[in-house]
């Protein structure tokens, strides 16, 4: 019996002081490292959001490039701007793309218009369709295709370059971002009278 | 005897403390590095998408130069300018250090950004982002990026030019002989044919 009592005495738990000190140390270590973890989680989430938003933006960019190839540029801002209006011959539609400060939007005209009536002042469907997710800004750089029979040196094949800057947006905007860019060379030779010999039509 | 045992069982030994701290440290560091790896692969994935789009753009810009040369001819029988004028490569040759920007090829008094057509001499491959937000080789008023684009032109066959556009994202020039995602390089290639040299 006596021996058993001694044994129990030996197995006594931690004292209050020991527990308090241990918990204190634990808290200090966790507190010190939680900042690092929080930062890491935040940038991880931010990067993940940017990647997801970038995939949407890339899809939108590919759709636009496909449209541009079969279109004529009807309105653009020289040197680069946030609006472009194109007439897509494959769909016979007049389309306006706008970077409105937070997203890329697309709008067709409210009624079908001819190529000559397709310009920035036409009546477009409102609200426009939002094509991107997250926070997206960007601009269009364009040269329209131009046929000039009297002065062939001013004849040219158009081109549209689009850039987009994608940030994660929302509550977890960590400042991480991605910028993508794509160029389409236009194929509207015949309709823009590009490369057509007036005396020797094909 | 009991006193001694009691003394021995009091607190942790320095060895135990060091060992437990070490175990805790290793666990934390490994968890941290796991997340860090994830973060890095996100960034790498992002950069490879940007790079592959820039590589495709290089080919498309060269195509636009070819198309413009053809468009500027006065008639279908005309051969002037040559289909591959402003390409920076002469027939039968291969150029390995060329570059072109989105607004390089500018005519009729519109803004001229960086030379004209494709430049194949003294080329710096670095891409900058200008004030309007576009990737360009012109460093004026622009911020540097980690991306570099080099274009090679193979004009050894007189009927076409093989355009290959390399983009790297590790702040080094693209390795045109060994361009793989493992060394942070992607490329895009297209053959441009010699259009309409008369009937």
Tab-separated table of N, CA, C and O in Angstrom, chain B residues 31-107:
chain	number	residue	atom	x	y	z
B	31	UNK	N	5.134	22.731	-43.786
B	31	UNK	CA	3.808	23.212	-44.183
B	31	UNK	C	3.949	24.520	-44.965
B	31	UNK	O	3.325	24.721	-46.007
B	32	UNK	N	4.805	25.407	-44.440
B	32	UNK	CA	5.040	26.689	-45.111
B	32	UNK	C	5.558	26.485	-46.523
B	32	UNK	O	5.104	27.112	-47.482
B	33	UNK	N	6.540	25.585	-46.658
B	33	UNK	CA	7.161	25.394	-47.970
B	33	UNK	C	6.181	24.751	-48.942
B	33	UNK	O	6.234	24.996	-50.141
B	34	UNK	N	5.243	23.959	-48.396
B	34	UNK	CA	4.209	23.357	-49.242
B	34	UNK	C	3.369	24.457	-49.881
B	34	UNK	O	3.126	24.460	-51.093
B	35	UNK	N	2.943	25.424	-49.043
B	35	UNK	CA	2.157	26.537	-49.567
B	35	UNK	C	2.974	27.387	-50.525
B	35	UNK	O	2.484	27.870	-51.538
B	36	UNK	N	4.234	27.561	-50.178
B	36	UNK	CA	5.120	28.363	-51.023
B	36	UNK	C	5.263	27.728	-52.407
B	36	UNK	O	5.241	28.414	-53.419
B	37	UNK	N	5.374	26.402	-52.416
B	37	UNK	CA	5.460	25.681	-53.686
B	37	UNK	C	4.189	25.890	-54.505
B	37	UNK	O	4.242	26.122	-55.705
B	38	UNK	N	3.046	25.810	-53.822
B	38	UNK	CA	1.766	26.021	-54.485
B	38	UNK	C	1.684	27.405	-55.102
B	38	UNK	O	1.275	27.578	-56.248
B	39	UNK	N	2.121	28.385	-54.305
B	39	UNK	CA	2.122	29.775	-54.766
B	39	UNK	C	3.004	29.931	-55.994
B	39	UNK	O	2.639	30.568	-56.980
B	40	UNK	N	4.188	29.320	-55.931
B	40	UNK	CA	5.136	29.424	-57.049
B	40	UNK	C	4.559	28.793	-58.305
B	40	UNK	O	4.732	29.310	-59.408
B	41	UNK	N	3.885	27.655	-58.158
B	41	UNK	CA	3.356	27.001	-59.356
B	41	UNK	C	2.194	27.802	-59.942
B	41	UNK	O	2.008	27.838	-61.149
B	42	UNK	N	1.436	28.496	-59.064
B	42	UNK	CA	0.402	29.404	-59.571
B	42	UNK	C	1.046	30.481	-60.435
B	42	UNK	O	0.580	30.791	-61.526
B	43	UNK	N	2.112	31.085	-59.898
B	43	UNK	CA	2.770	32.176	-60.609
B	43	UNK	C	3.385	31.691	-61.917
B	43	UNK	O	3.339	32.367	-62.940
B	44	UNK	N	3.935	30.497	-61.869
B	44	UNK	CA	4.559	29.929	-63.065
B	44	UNK	C	3.515	29.654	-64.142
B	44	UNK	O	3.730	29.924	-65.315
B	45	UNK	N	2.369	29.139	-63.693
B	45	UNK	CA	1.266	28.864	-64.616
B	45	UNK	C	0.794	30.167	-65.261
B	45	UNK	O	0.598	30.238	-66.470
B	46	UNK	N	0.655	31.189	-64.412
B	46	UNK	CA	0.229	32.500	-64.900
B	46	UNK	C	1.216	33.022	-65.949
B	46	UNK	O	0.825	33.447	-67.030
B	47	UNK	N	2.502	32.955	-65.629
B	47	UNK	CA	3.514	33.478	-66.538
B	47	UNK	C	3.554	32.701	-67.853
B	47	UNK	O	3.785	33.279	-68.914
B	48	UNK	N	3.346	31.384	-67.784
B	48	UNK	CA	3.407	30.597	-69.019
B	48	UNK	C	2.228	30.930	-69.934
B	48	UNK	O	2.368	30.922	-71.153
B	49	UNK	N	1.067	31.264	-69.339
B	49	UNK	CA	-0.084	31.672	-70.167
B	49	UNK	C	0.221	33.008	-70.844
B	49	UNK	O	0.021	33.174	-72.052
B	50	UNK	N	0.732	33.957	-70.059
B	50	UNK	CA	1.069	35.269	-70.614
B	50	UNK	C	2.101	35.098	-71.736
B	50	UNK	O	1.968	35.657	-72.821
B	51	UNK	N	3.128	34.276	-71.469
B	51	UNK	CA	4.210	34.077	-72.433
B	51	UNK	C	3.702	33.444	-73.721
B	51	UNK	O	4.093	33.848	-74.822
B	52	UNK	N	2.811	32.446	-73.611
B	52	UNK	CA	2.349	31.784	-74.832
B	52	UNK	C	1.504	32.729	-75.671
B	52	UNK	O	1.549	32.689	-76.904
B	53	UNK	N	0.768	33.638	-75.004
B	53	UNK	CA	0.001	34.619	-75.777
B	53	UNK	C	0.930	35.613	-76.465
B	53	UNK	O	0.705	36.012	-77.606
B	54	UNK	N	1.998	36.011	-75.768
B	54	UNK	CA	2.958	36.937	-76.363
B	54	UNK	C	3.679	36.283	-77.538
B	54	UNK	O	3.982	36.935	-78.542
B	55	UNK	N	3.943	34.989	-77.427
B	55	UNK	CA	4.617	34.271	-78.519
B	55	UNK	C	3.722	34.244	-79.756
B	55	UNK	O	4.176	34.504	-80.872
B	56	UNK	N	2.438	33.950	-79.534
B	56	UNK	CA	1.498	33.945	-80.661
B	56	UNK	C	1.389	35.328	-81.275
B	56	UNK	O	1.257	35.469	-82.490
B	57	UNK	N	1.450	36.348	-80.418
B	57	UNK	CA	1.350	37.711	-80.921
B	57	UNK	C	2.515	38.028	-81.851
B	57	UNK	O	2.335	38.702	-82.872
B	58	UNK	N	3.710	37.548	-81.519
B	58	UNK	CA	4.882	37.785	-82.358
B	58	UNK	C	4.666	37.282	-83.777
B	58	UNK	O	4.988	37.976	-84.756
B	59	UNK	N	4.094	36.099	-83.903
B	59	UNK	CA	3.827	35.519	-85.223
B	59	UNK	C	2.757	36.339	-85.958
B	59	UNK	O	2.882	36.632	-87.143
B	60	UNK	N	1.723	36.736	-85.217
B	60	UNK	CA	0.623	37.498	-85.819
B	60	UNK	C	1.102	38.862	-86.330
B	60	UNK	O	0.658	39.332	-87.379
B	61	UNK	N	2.030	39.480	-85.597
B	61	UNK	CA	2.566	40.773	-86.024
B	61	UNK	C	3.364	40.624	-87.309
B	61	UNK	O	3.292	41.474	-88.205
B	62	UNK	N	4.137	39.533	-87.420
B	62	UNK	CA	4.900	39.277	-88.646
B	62	UNK	C	3.940	39.044	-89.814
B	62	UNK	O	4.175	39.517	-90.929
B	63	UNK	N	2.841	38.331	-89.541
B	63	UNK	CA	1.845	38.080	-90.574
B	63	UNK	C	1.256	39.400	-91.086
B	63	UNK	O	1.041	39.583	-92.278
B	64	UNK	N	1.022	40.323	-90.163
B	64	UNK	CA	0.451	41.621	-90.533
B	64	UNK	C	1.405	42.406	-91.432
B	64	UNK	O	0.962	43.095	-92.344
B	65	UNK	N	2.709	42.306	-91.184
B	65	UNK	CA	3.690	42.989	-92.034
B	65	UNK	C	3.632	42.403	-93.440
B	65	UNK	O	3.588	43.130	-94.435
B	66	UNK	N	3.603	41.063	-93.533
B	66	UNK	CA	3.504	40.396	-94.839
B	66	UNK	C	2.236	40.840	-95.578
B	66	UNK	O	2.273	41.216	-96.753
B	67	UNK	N	1.093	40.836	-94.869
B	67	UNK	CA	-0.181	41.210	-95.480
B	67	UNK	C	-0.156	42.652	-95.988
B	67	UNK	O	-0.697	42.957	-97.050
B	68	UNK	N	0.456	43.527	-95.219
B	68	UNK	CA	0.534	44.935	-95.617
B	68	UNK	C	1.376	45.126	-96.865
B	68	UNK	O	1.047	45.937	-97.726
B	69	UNK	N	2.477	44.381	-96.956
B	69	UNK	CA	3.321	44.492	-98.157
B	69	UNK	C	2.511	44.142	-99.400
B	69	UNK	O	2.612	44.813	-100.433
B	70	UNK	N	1.719	43.104	-99.263
B	70	UNK	CA	0.898	42.673	-100.396
B	70	UNK	C	-0.170	43.725	-100.714
B	70	UNK	O	-0.423	44.068	-101.863
B	71	UNK	N	-0.795	44.257	-99.652
B	71	UNK	CA	-1.902	45.210	-99.833
B	71	UNK	C	-1.450	46.501	-100.501
B	71	UNK	O	-2.217	47.139	-101.214
B	72	UNK	N	-0.209	46.868	-100.285
B	72	UNK	CA	0.255	48.162	-100.782
B	72	UNK	C	0.636	48.138	-102.259
B	72	UNK	O	0.996	49.153	-102.832
B	73	UNK	N	0.547	46.966	-102.865
B	73	UNK	CA	0.852	46.906	-104.299
B	73	UNK	C	-0.284	47.552	-105.094
B	73	UNK	O	-1.444	47.510	-104.685
B	74	UNK	N	0.070	48.114	-106.250
B	74	UNK	CA	-0.939	48.845	-107.016
B	74	UNK	C	-1.843	47.913	-107.801
B	74	UNK	O	-2.921	48.300	-108.220
B	75	UNK	N	-1.444	46.684	-108.058
B	75	UNK	CA	-2.285	45.769	-108.809
B	75	UNK	C	-1.823	44.344	-108.627
B	75	UNK	O	-0.790	44.086	-108.007
B	76	UNK	N	-2.598	43.409	-109.137
B	76	UNK	CA	-2.268	42.004	-108.916
B	76	UNK	C	-0.969	41.600	-109.610
B	76	UNK	O	-0.322	40.627	-109.224
B	77	UNK	N	-0.582	42.339	-110.662
B	77	UNK	CA	0.661	41.986	-111.366
B	77	UNK	C	1.885	42.620	-110.712
B	77	UNK	O	3.015	42.261	-111.042
B	78	UNK	N	1.626	43.544	-109.829
B	78	UNK	CA	2.730	44.285	-109.215
B	78	UNK	C	3.466	43.397	-108.205
B	78	UNK	O	2.858	42.562	-107.539
B	79	UNK	N	4.761	43.582	-108.098
B	79	UNK	CA	5.527	42.814	-107.108
B	79	UNK	C	6.240	43.743	-106.135
B	79	UNK	O	7.117	43.309	-105.380
B	80	UNK	N	5.842	45.019	-106.173
B	80	UNK	CA	6.516	45.989	-105.312
B	80	UNK	C	5.522	46.618	-104.343
B	80	UNK	O	4.495	47.117	-104.770
B	81	UNK	N	5.735	46.626	-103.044
B	81	UNK	CA	6.920	46.101	-102.363
B	81	UNK	C	6.937	44.563	-102.334
B	81	UNK	O	5.897	43.946	-102.500
B	82	UNK	N	8.121	44.024	-102.122
B	82	UNK	CA	8.251	42.575	-102.039
B	82	UNK	C	7.417	42.051	-100.871
B	82	UNK	O	7.218	42.753	-99.879
B	83	UNK	N	6.943	40.822	-100.996
B	83	UNK	CA	6.098	40.233	-99.946
B	83	UNK	C	6.793	40.297	-98.584
B	83	UNK	O	6.163	40.536	-97.562
B	84	UNK	N	8.105	40.113	-98.601
B	84	UNK	CA	8.825	40.074	-97.325
B	84	UNK	C	9.689	41.318	-97.116
B	84	UNK	O	10.734	41.256	-96.480
B	85	UNK	N	9.212	42.472	-97.670
B	85	UNK	CA	9.888	43.739	-97.365
B	85	UNK	C	9.691	44.039	-95.884
B	85	UNK	O	8.701	43.610	-95.287
B	86	UNK	N	10.619	44.781	-95.290
B	86	UNK	CA	10.567	45.148	-93.858
B	86	UNK	C	10.659	43.941	-92.932
B	86	UNK	O	10.218	44.012	-91.786
B	87	UNK	N	11.209	42.841	-93.435
B	87	UNK	CA	11.327	41.652	-92.586
B	87	UNK	C	12.715	41.515	-91.946
B	87	UNK	O	12.918	40.659	-91.104
B	88	UNK	N	13.664	42.331	-92.407
B	88	UNK	CA	14.980	42.285	-91.783
B	88	UNK	C	15.780	41.043	-92.108
B	88	UNK	O	16.767	40.741	-91.449
B	89	UNK	N	15.342	40.288	-93.135
B	89	UNK	CA	16.079	39.091	-93.528
B	89	UNK	C	16.115	39.062	-95.055
B	89	UNK	O	15.141	39.422	-95.719
B	90	UNK	N	17.263	38.696	-95.624
B	90	UNK	CA	17.358	38.634	-97.084
B	90	UNK	C	17.205	37.186	-97.538
B	90	UNK	O	17.459	36.250	-96.770
B	91	UNK	N	16.765	37.044	-98.787
B	91	UNK	CA	16.470	35.709	-99.326
B	91	UNK	C	17.657	34.770	-99.160
B	91	UNK	O	18.803	35.145	-99.364
B	92	UNK	N	17.376	33.540	-98.778
B	92	UNK	CA	18.411	32.529	-98.607
B	92	UNK	C	19.045	32.538	-97.230
B	92	UNK	O	19.840	31.656	-96.905
B	93	UNK	N	18.680	33.524	-96.422
B	93	UNK	CA	19.315	33.654	-95.108
B	93	UNK	C	18.376	33.295	-93.960
B	93	UNK	O	17.168	33.169	-94.130
B	94	UNK	N	18.984	33.200	-92.795
B	94	UNK	CA	18.236	32.975	-91.562
B	94	UNK	C	18.682	34.020	-90.549
B	94	UNK	O	19.888	34.254	-90.398
B	95	UNK	N	17.713	34.661	-89.918
B	95	UNK	CA	18.042	35.640	-88.867
B	95	UNK	C	17.529	35.102	-87.537
B	95	UNK	O	16.393	34.638	-87.442
B	96	UNK	N	18.368	35.187	-86.515
B	96	UNK	CA	17.994	34.579	-85.236
B	96	UNK	C	17.756	35.571	-84.115
B	96	UNK	O	17.486	35.175	-82.982
B	97	UNK	N	17.877	36.861	-84.434
B	97	UNK	CA	17.757	37.830	-83.329
B	97	UNK	C	16.874	38.999	-83.731
B	97	UNK	O	17.331	40.119	-83.802
B	98	UNK	N	15.598	38.715	-83.984
B	98	UNK	CA	14.687	39.755	-84.447
B	98	UNK	C	13.647	40.090	-83.386
B	98	UNK	O	13.423	39.327	-82.455
B	99	UNK	N	13.030	41.245	-83.581
B	99	UNK	CA	11.950	41.644	-82.664
B	99	UNK	C	10.964	42.545	-83.391
B	99	UNK	O	11.299	43.206	-84.373
B	100	UNK	N	9.744	42.550	-82.907
B	100	UNK	CA	8.700	43.429	-83.440
B	100	UNK	C	7.722	43.740	-82.312
B	100	UNK	O	7.434	42.885	-81.478
B	101	UNK	N	7.246	45.007	-82.295
B	101	UNK	CA	6.270	45.418	-81.287
B	101	UNK	C	4.905	45.604	-81.922
B	101	UNK	O	4.793	45.696	-83.136
B	102	UNK	N	3.872	45.699	-81.072
B	102	UNK	CA	2.504	45.794	-81.585
B	102	UNK	C	2.314	47.003	-82.490
B	102	UNK	O	1.496	46.982	-83.394
B	103	UNK	N	3.055	48.099	-82.230
B	103	UNK	CA	2.897	49.285	-83.069
B	103	UNK	C	4.168	49.616	-83.840
B	103	UNK	O	4.462	50.757	-84.132
B	104	UNK	N	4.952	48.560	-84.168
B	104	UNK	CA	6.195	48.773	-84.912
B	104	UNK	C	5.929	49.197	-86.333
B	104	UNK	O	6.621	50.032	-86.887
B	105	UNK	N	4.925	48.577	-86.937
B	105	UNK	CA	4.741	48.757	-88.359
B	105	UNK	C	3.708	49.848	-88.581
B	105	UNK	O	2.509	49.610	-88.574
B	106	UNK	N	4.182	51.075	-88.747
B	106	UNK	CA	3.277	52.210	-88.816
B	106	UNK	C	3.525	52.986	-90.101
B	106	UNK	O	4.663	53.219	-90.483
B	107	UNK	N	2.435	53.340	-90.762
B	107	UNK	CA	2.573	54.043	-92.042
B	107	UNK	C	1.806	55.343	-92.026
B	107	UNK	O	1.015	55.611	-91.143
